[in-house]
Coordinates of C-alpha atoms and ligand atoms in Angstrom, one line a residue:
Chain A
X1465 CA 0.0 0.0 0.0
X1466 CA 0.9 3.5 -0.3
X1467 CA 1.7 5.9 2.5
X1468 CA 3.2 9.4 3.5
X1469 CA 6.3 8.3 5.2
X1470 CA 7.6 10.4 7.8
X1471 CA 11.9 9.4 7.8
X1472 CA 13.3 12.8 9.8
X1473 CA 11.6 16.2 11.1
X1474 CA 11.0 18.8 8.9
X1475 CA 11.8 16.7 6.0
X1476 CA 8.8 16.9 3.5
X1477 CA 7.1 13.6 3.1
X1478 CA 7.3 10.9 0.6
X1479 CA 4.9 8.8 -0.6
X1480 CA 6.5 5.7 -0.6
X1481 CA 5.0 1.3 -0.5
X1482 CA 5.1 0.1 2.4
X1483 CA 3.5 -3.4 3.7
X1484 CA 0.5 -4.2 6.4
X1485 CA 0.5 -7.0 8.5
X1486 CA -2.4 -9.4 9.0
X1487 CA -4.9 -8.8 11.5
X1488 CA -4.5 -10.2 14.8
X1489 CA -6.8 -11.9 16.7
X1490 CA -8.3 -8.5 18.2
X1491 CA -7.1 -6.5 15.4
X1492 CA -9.1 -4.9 12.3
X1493 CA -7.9 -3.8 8.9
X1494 CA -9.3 -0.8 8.0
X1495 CA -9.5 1.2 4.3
X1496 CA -9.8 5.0 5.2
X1497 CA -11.8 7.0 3.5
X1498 CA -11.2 10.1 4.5
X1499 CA -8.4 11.5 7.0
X1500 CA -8.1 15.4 8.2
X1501 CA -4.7 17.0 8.7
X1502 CA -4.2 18.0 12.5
X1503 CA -2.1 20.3 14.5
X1504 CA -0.6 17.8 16.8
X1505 CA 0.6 15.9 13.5
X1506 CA 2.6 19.0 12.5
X1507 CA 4.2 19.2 15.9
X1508 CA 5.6 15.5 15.2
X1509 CA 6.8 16.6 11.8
X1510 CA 8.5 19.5 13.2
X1511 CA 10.2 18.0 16.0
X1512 CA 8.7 19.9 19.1
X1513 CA 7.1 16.5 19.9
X1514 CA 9.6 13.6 19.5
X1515 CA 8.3 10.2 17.8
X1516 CA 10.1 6.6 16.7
X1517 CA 11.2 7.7 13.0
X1518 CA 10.2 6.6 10.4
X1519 CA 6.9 6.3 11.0
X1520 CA 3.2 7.1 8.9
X1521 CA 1.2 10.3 10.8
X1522 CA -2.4 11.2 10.4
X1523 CA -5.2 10.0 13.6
X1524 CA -8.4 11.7 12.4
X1525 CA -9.9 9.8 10.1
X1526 CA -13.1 7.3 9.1
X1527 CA -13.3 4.4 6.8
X1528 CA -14.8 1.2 6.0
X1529 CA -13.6 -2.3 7.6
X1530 CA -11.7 -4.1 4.8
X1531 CA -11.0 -7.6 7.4
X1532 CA -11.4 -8.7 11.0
X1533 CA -9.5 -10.5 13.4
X1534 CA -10.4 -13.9 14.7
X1535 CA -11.6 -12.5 17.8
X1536 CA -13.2 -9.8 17.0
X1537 CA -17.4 -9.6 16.8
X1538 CA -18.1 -5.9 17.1
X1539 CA -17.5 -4.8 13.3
X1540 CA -17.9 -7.0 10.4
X1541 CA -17.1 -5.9 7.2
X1542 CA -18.3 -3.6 5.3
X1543 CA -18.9 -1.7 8.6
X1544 CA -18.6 2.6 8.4
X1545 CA -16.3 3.1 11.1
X1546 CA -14.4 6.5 12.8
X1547 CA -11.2 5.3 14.7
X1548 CA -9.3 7.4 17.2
X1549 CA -6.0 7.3 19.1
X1550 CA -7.7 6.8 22.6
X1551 CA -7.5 3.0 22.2
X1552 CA -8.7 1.1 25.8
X1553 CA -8.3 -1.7 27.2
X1554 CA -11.1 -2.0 29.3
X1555 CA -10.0 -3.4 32.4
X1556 CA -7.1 -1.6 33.8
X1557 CA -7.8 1.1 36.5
X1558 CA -8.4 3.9 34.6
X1559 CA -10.8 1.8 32.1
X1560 CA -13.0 0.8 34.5
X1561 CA -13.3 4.5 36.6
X1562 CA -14.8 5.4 33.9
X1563 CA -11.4 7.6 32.2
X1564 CA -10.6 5.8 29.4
X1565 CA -8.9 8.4 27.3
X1566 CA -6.6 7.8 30.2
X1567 CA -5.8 4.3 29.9
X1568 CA -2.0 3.8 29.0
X1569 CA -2.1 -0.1 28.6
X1570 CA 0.2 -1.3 25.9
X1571 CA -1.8 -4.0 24.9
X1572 CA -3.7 -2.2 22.0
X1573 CA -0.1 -2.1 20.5
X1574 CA 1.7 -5.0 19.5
X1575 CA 4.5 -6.0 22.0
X1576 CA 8.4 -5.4 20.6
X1577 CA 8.9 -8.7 20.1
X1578 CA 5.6 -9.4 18.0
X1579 CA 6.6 -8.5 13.9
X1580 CA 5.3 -4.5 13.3
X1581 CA 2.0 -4.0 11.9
X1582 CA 3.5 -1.4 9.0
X1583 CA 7.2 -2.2 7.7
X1584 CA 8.9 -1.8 4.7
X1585 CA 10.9 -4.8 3.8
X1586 CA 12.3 -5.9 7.2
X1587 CA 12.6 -2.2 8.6
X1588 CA 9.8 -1.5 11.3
X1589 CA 8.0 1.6 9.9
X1590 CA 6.7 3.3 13.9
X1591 CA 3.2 3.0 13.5
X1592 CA 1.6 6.7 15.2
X1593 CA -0.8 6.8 17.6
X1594 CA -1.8 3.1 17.2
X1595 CA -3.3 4.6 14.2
X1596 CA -1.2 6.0 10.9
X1597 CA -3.7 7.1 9.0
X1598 CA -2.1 9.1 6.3
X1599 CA -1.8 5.5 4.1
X1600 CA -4.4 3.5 2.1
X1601 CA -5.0 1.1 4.5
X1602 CA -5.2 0.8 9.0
X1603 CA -4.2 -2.2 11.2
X1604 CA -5.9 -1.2 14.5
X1605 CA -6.9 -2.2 17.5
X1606 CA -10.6 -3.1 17.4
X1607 CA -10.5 -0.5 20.8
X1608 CA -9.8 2.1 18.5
X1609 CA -12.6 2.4 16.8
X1610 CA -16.1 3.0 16.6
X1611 CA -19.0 1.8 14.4
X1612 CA -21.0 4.7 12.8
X1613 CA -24.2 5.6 10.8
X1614 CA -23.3 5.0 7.0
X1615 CA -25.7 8.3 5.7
X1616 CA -22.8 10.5 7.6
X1617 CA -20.4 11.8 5.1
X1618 CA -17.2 10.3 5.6
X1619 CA -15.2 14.0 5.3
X1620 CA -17.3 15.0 8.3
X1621 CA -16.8 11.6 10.0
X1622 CA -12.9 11.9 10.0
X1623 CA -13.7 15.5 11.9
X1624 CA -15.4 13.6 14.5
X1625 CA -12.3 11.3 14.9
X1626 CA -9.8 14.3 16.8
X1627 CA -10.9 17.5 16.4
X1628 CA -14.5 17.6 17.5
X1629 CA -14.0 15.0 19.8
X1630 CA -11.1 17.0 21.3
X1631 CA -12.9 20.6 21.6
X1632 CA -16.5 19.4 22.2
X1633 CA -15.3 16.7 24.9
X1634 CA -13.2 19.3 26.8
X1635 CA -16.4 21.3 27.1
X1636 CA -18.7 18.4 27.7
X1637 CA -16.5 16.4 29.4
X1638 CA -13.3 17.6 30.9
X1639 CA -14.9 21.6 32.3
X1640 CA -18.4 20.5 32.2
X1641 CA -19.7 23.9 31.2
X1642 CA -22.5 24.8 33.1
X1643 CA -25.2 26.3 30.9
X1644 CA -25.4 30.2 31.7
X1645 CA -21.9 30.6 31.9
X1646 CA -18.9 32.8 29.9
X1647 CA -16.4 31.0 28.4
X1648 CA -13.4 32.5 25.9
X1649 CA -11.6 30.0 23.6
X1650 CA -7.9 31.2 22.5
X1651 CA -7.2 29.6 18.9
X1652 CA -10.2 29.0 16.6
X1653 CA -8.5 26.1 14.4
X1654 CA -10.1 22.8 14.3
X1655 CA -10.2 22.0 17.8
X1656 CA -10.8 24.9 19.3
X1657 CA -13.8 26.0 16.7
X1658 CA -15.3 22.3 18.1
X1659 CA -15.1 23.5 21.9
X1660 CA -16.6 26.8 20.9
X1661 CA -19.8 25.4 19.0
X1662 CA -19.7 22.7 22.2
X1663 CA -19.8 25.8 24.6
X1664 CA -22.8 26.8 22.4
X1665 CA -24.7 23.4 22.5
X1666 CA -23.8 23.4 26.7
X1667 CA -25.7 26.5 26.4
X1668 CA -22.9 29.0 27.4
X1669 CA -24.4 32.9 27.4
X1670 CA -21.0 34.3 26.4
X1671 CA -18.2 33.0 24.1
X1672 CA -15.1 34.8 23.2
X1673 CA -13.6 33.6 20.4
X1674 CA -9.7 34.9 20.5
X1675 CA -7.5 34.4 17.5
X1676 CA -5.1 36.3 15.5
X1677 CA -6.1 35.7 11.8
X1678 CA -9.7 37.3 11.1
X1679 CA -11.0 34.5 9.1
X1680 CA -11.2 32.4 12.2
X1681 CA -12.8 34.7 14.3
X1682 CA -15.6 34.7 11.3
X1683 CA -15.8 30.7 11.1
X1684 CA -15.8 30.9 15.4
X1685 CA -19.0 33.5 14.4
X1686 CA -20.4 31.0 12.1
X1687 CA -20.5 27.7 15.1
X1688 CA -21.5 30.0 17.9
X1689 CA -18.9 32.4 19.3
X1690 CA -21.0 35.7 20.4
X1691 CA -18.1 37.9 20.7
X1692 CA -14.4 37.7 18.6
X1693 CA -11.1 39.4 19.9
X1694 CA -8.2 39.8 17.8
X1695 CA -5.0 38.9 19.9
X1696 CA -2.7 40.6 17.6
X1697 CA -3.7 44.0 19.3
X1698 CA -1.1 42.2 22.1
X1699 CA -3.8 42.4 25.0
X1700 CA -6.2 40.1 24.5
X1701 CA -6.4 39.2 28.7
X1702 CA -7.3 42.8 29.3
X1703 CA -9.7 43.2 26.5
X1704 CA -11.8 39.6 27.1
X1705 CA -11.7 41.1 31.2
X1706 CA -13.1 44.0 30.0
X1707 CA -15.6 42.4 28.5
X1708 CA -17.1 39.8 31.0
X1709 CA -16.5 42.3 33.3
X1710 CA -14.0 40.7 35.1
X1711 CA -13.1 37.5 33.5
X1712 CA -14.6 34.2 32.4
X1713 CA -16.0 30.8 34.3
X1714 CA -14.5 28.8 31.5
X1715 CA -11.4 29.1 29.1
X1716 CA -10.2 26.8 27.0
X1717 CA -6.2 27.0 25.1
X1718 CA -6.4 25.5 21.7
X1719 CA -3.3 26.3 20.5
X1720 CA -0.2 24.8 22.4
X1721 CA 2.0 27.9 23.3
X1722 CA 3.5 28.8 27.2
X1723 CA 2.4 32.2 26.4
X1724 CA -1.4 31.5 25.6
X1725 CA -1.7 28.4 28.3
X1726 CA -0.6 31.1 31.0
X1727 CA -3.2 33.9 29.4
X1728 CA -6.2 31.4 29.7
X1729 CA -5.3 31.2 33.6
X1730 CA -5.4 35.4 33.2
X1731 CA -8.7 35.5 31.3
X1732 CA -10.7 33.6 34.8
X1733 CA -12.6 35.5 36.8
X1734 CA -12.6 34.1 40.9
X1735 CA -13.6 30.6 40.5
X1736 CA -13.1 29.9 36.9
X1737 CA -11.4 27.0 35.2
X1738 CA -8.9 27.4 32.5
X1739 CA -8.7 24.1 30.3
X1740 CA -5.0 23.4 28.5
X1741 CA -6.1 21.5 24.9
X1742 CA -2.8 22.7 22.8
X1743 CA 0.3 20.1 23.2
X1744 CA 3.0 22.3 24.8
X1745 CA 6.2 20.9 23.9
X1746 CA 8.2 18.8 26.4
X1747 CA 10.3 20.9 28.4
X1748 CA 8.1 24.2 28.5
X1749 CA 7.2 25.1 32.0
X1750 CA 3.9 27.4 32.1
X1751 CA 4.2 29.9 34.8
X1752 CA 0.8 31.6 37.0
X1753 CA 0.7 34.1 40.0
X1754 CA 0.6 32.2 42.9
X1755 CA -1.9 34.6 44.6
X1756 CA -4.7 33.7 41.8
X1757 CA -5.0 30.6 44.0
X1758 CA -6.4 32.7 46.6
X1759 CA -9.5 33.2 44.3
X1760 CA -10.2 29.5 43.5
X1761 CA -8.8 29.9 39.9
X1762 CA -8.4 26.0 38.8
X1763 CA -6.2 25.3 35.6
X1764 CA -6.4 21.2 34.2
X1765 CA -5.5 19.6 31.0
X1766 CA -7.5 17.4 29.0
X1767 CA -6.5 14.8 26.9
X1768 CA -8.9 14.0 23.6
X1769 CA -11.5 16.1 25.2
X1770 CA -11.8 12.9 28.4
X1771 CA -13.3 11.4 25.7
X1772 CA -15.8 7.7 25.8
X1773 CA -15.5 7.7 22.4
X1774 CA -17.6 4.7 21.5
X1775 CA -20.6 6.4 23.1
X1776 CA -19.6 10.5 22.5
X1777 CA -18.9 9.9 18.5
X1778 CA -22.4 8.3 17.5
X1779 CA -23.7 11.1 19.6
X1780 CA -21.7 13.6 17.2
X1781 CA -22.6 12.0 14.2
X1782 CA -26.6 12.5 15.3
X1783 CA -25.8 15.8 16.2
X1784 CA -24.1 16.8 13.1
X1785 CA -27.1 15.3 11.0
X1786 CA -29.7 17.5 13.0
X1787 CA -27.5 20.3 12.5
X1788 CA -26.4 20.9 16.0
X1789 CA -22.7 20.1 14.9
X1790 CA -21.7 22.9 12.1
X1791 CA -19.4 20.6 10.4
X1792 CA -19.4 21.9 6.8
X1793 CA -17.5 25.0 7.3
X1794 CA -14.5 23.5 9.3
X1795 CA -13.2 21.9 6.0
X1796 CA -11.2 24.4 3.8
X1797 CA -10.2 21.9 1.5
X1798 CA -10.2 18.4 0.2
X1799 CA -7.0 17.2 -1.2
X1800 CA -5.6 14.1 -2.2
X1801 CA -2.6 12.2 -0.2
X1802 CA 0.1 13.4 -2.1
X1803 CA -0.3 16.9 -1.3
X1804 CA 0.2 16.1 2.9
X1805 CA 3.1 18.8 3.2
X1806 CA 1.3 21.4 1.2
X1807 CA -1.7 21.0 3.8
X1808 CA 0.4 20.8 6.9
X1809 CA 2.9 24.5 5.7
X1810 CA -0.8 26.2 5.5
X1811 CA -1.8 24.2 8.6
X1812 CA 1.3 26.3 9.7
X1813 CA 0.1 29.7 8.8
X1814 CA -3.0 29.8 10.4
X1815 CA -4.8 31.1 7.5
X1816 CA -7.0 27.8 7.1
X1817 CA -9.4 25.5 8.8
X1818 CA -8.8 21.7 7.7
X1819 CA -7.6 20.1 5.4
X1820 CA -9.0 17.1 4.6
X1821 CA -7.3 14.0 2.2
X1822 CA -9.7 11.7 0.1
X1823 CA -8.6 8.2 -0.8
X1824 CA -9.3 7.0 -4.1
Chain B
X413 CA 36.2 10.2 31.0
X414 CA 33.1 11.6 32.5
X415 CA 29.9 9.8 33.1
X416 CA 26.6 11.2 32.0
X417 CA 23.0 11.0 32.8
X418 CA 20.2 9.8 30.2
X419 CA 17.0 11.6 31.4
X420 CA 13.2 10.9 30.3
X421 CA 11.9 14.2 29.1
X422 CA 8.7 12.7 30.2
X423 CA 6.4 10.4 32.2
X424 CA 5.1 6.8 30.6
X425 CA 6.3 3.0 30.9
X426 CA 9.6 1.3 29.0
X427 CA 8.2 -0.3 25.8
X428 CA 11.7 -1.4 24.6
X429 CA 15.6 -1.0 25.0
X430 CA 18.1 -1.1 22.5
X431 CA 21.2 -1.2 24.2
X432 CA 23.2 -3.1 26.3
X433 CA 25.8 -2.3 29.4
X434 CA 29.0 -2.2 27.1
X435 CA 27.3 -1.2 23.6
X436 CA 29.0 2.0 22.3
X437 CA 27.0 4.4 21.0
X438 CA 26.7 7.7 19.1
X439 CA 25.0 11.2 20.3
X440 CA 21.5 10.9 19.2
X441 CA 21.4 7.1 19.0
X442 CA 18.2 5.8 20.4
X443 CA 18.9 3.9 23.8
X444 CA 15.7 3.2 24.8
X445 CA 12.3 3.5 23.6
X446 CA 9.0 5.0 25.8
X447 CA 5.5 5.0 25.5
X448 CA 3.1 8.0 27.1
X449 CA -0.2 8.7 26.2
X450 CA 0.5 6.6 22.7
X451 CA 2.9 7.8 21.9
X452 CA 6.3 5.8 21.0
X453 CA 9.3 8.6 22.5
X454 CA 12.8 7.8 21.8
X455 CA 15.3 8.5 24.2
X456 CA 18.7 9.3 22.5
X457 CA 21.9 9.5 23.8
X458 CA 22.8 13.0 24.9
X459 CA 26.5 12.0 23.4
X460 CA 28.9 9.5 22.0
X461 CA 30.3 6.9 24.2
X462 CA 29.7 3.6 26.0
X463 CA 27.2 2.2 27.9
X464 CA 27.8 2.2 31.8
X465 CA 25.0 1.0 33.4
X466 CA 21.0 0.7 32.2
X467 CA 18.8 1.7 35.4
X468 CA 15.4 0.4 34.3
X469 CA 14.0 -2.8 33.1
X470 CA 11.1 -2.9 30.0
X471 CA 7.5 -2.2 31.1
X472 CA 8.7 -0.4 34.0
X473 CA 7.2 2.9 34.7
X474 CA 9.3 6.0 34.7
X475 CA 8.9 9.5 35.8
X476 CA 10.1 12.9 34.3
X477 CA 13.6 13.6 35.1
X478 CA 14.2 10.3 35.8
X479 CA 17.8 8.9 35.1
X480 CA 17.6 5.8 32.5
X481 CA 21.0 4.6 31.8
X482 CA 24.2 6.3 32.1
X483 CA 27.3 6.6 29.2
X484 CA 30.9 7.1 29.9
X485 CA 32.3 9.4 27.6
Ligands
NAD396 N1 -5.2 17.5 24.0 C1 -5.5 16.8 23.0 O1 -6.0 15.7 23.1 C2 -5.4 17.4 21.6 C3 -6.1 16.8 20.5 C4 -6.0 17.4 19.2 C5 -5.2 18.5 19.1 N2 -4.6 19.1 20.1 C6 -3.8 20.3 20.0 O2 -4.6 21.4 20.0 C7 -3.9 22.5 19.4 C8 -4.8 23.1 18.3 O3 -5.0 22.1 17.2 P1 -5.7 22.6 15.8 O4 -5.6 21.4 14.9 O5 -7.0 23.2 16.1 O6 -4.6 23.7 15.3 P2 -4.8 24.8 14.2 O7 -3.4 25.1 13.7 O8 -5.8 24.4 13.2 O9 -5.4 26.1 15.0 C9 -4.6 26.9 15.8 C10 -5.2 28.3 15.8 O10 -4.5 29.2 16.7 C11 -4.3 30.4 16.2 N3 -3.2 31.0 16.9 C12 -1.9 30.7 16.8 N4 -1.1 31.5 17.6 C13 -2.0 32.3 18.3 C14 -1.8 33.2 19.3 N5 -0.6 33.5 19.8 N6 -3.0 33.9 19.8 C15 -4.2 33.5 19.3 N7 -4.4 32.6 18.3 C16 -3.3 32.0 17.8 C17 -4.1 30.2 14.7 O11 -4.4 31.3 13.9 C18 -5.1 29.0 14.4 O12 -6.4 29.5 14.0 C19 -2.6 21.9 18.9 O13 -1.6 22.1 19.8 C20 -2.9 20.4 18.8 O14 -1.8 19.6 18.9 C21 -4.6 18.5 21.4
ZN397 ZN1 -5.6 15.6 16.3
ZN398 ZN1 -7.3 0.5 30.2

């Protein structure tokens, strides 16, 4: 099969053939359809996040089940299905309090001595995520995956598999908005477009949409954002304080920068909970006033929006098809798998919302 | 000949190791290999020289800052 193959950081991508592995017992082959271009997979192709090289990137994405393992009975195929990177195991600790985004059991991979479920000849090719969806075909876990409604679009259904899972589960899930209350989103990409029309379906009076490319803060109009600053002015904090009046119950960081991770903890009024969704590179301390403790101020990260995956991404897909979910407009563009780097150096500028490949 | 310190930038479990007490290595070889939150993390060596001692076994868990191995240089 064919496949983007990542070999060193900042090194644009080749399409090159690589070989799948048969499914094991509790493993499913899947043929995407359709796979958007993230922001966390440019942070692995630029280095700030390190990975096994050479490996395949891409983890939003749906498809069709090609094969199934001997063991597995909850997709046939045929089946539509969306996967996602929060593979569980089911009974570790985690699993069973209910956190399975969480579960860190490394028995949805294949152990290091078991042969690799991507190669290239005899050379392991690091499969990403559990996932590598920027190739013609998936080996998964059957945990990583859920079945789906097949009269959802399959562009839209690759949304659901990061992105709106991410923003609308950190909402939903992870700050449980309360219904009434003002939240400000900083970064109105992908995921943080999905928290803001999620802050919109938890009923949220007030959301700030805070960007720095005016486009954006249009689309962040378009899925439910009531008011829009432009942080290039250089005081965002001071003008979203302005605005609430003294700050907000719920922020949310959607970018993955020190700088705006500490200005969501600035934006709370007493009592409010700042939310950290960007991936801040490894070694980047975030720094807050001490003192804002005093006031009850709360900052928490959150991991694939806390996500239950098998039961939140049917729920998307119903909510998407009764036009709760403003899917449409998040996609800027469809392209094909050849033109990856292209989609991730705009991905880079800011300018656009995603990209989205099609498989023949 | 000084002896240094191979860190983990971060927290998860040991999915592999590639060396061995004795192996020499070059800077940026990958000693070991991590997994966090799915994701498969190399730890390289900070420079060239030869293995002293690996301080952790596969499928342990390990903690941020933690020492893995150390390599005289
Ligand atoms: N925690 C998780 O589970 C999880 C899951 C998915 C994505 N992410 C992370 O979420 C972040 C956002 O992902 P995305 O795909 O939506 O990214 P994106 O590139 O599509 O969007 C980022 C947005 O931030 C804006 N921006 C950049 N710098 C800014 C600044 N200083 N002030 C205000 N706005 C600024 C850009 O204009 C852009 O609109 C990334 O760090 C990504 O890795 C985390
Ligand atoms: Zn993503
Ligand atoms: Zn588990």
């Amino acid at each position: 099969m064919k496949a983007a193959v990542l070999r060193e950081a900042n090194i644009p991508m080749e399409i090159e053939e690589v070989q799948i592995s048969k499914p094991g017992p509790r493993e499913v082959l899947v043929r995407p359809i359709a796979a958007g271009v993230c922001h966390s997979d440019l942070h692995f192709m630029d280095g700030s996040y390190p990975y096994m090289l050479p490996t395949i990137l891409g983890h939003e994405s749906a498809g069709v089940v090609e094969q199934v393992g001997s063991d597995v009975t909850y997709v046939k195929k045929g089946d539509h299905v969306i996967t996602c990177l929060s593979a569980f195991c089911g009974h570790c600790n985690k699993c069973l309090t209910g956190h399975l985004s969480l579960c860190n059991s490394p028995e949805v991979s294949r152990k290091a001595e078991e042969a690799p479920r991507i190669a290239q000849g005899s050379d392991t090719i690091h499969q990403f995520l559990n996932l590598s969806s920027f190739a013609e075909l998936m080996l998964i876990h059957e945990h990583a995956l859920v079945k789906v409604r097949e009269d959802m679009p399959m562009d839209r259904a690759a949304l659901i598999g990061c992105s709106t899972t991410t923003g609308v589960g950190a909402v939903f899930h992870t700050a449980k908005v309360e219904p009434g209350s003002t939240v400000a989103v900083i970064g109105c990409g992908g995921v943080g477009l999905a928290a803001i029309n999620g802050a919109a379906l938890a009923g949220a009076a007030r959301i700030i949409a805070v960007d720095m490319v005016d486009s954006k803060l249009e689309l962040a109009k378009s899925v439910g954002a009531t008011d829009i600053v432009n942080a290039s002015s250089g005081n965002a904090v001071g003008e979203v304080i302005e605005m609430t009046q003294g700050g907000c119950d719920y922020t949310f960081e959607a970018i993955g920068l020190k700088a705006t991770a500490e200005q969501s903890f600035q934006m709370l009024c007493p009592g409010g909970v700042a939310t950290i969704i960007g991936m801040i590179p490894p070694g980047t301390m975030v720094e807050l006033q001490g003192v804002d403790f005093l006031s009850e101020k709360k900052i928490q990260g959150s991991n694939m929006g806390s996500n239950r995956f098998r039961v939140d991404m049917p729920r998307f897909v119903d909510f998407y098809l009764d036009g709760k979910l403003h899917l449409d407009q998040m996609i800027s563009k469809h392209i094909k798998l050849n033109e990856i780097n292209e989609a991730l150096t705009a991905l880079k500028s800011g300018q656009e919302a995603r990209h989205i490949i099609m498989f023949d | 000949m000084t002896l240094e310190r191979v860190e983990s930038e971060i927290t998860g479990n040991v999915w592999k190791i590639e060396v061995k007490p004795g192996d020499k290595v070059e800077a940026e070889d990958v000693i070991m290999i991590l997994e966090s939150m799915k994701m498969e993390i190399p730890v390289e060596a900070p420079c060239a020289g030869t293995i002293k001692e690996i301080l952790v076994s596969e499928e342990d868990a390990v903690d941020e800052d933690q020492v893995l191995a150390t390599i005289e240089s």
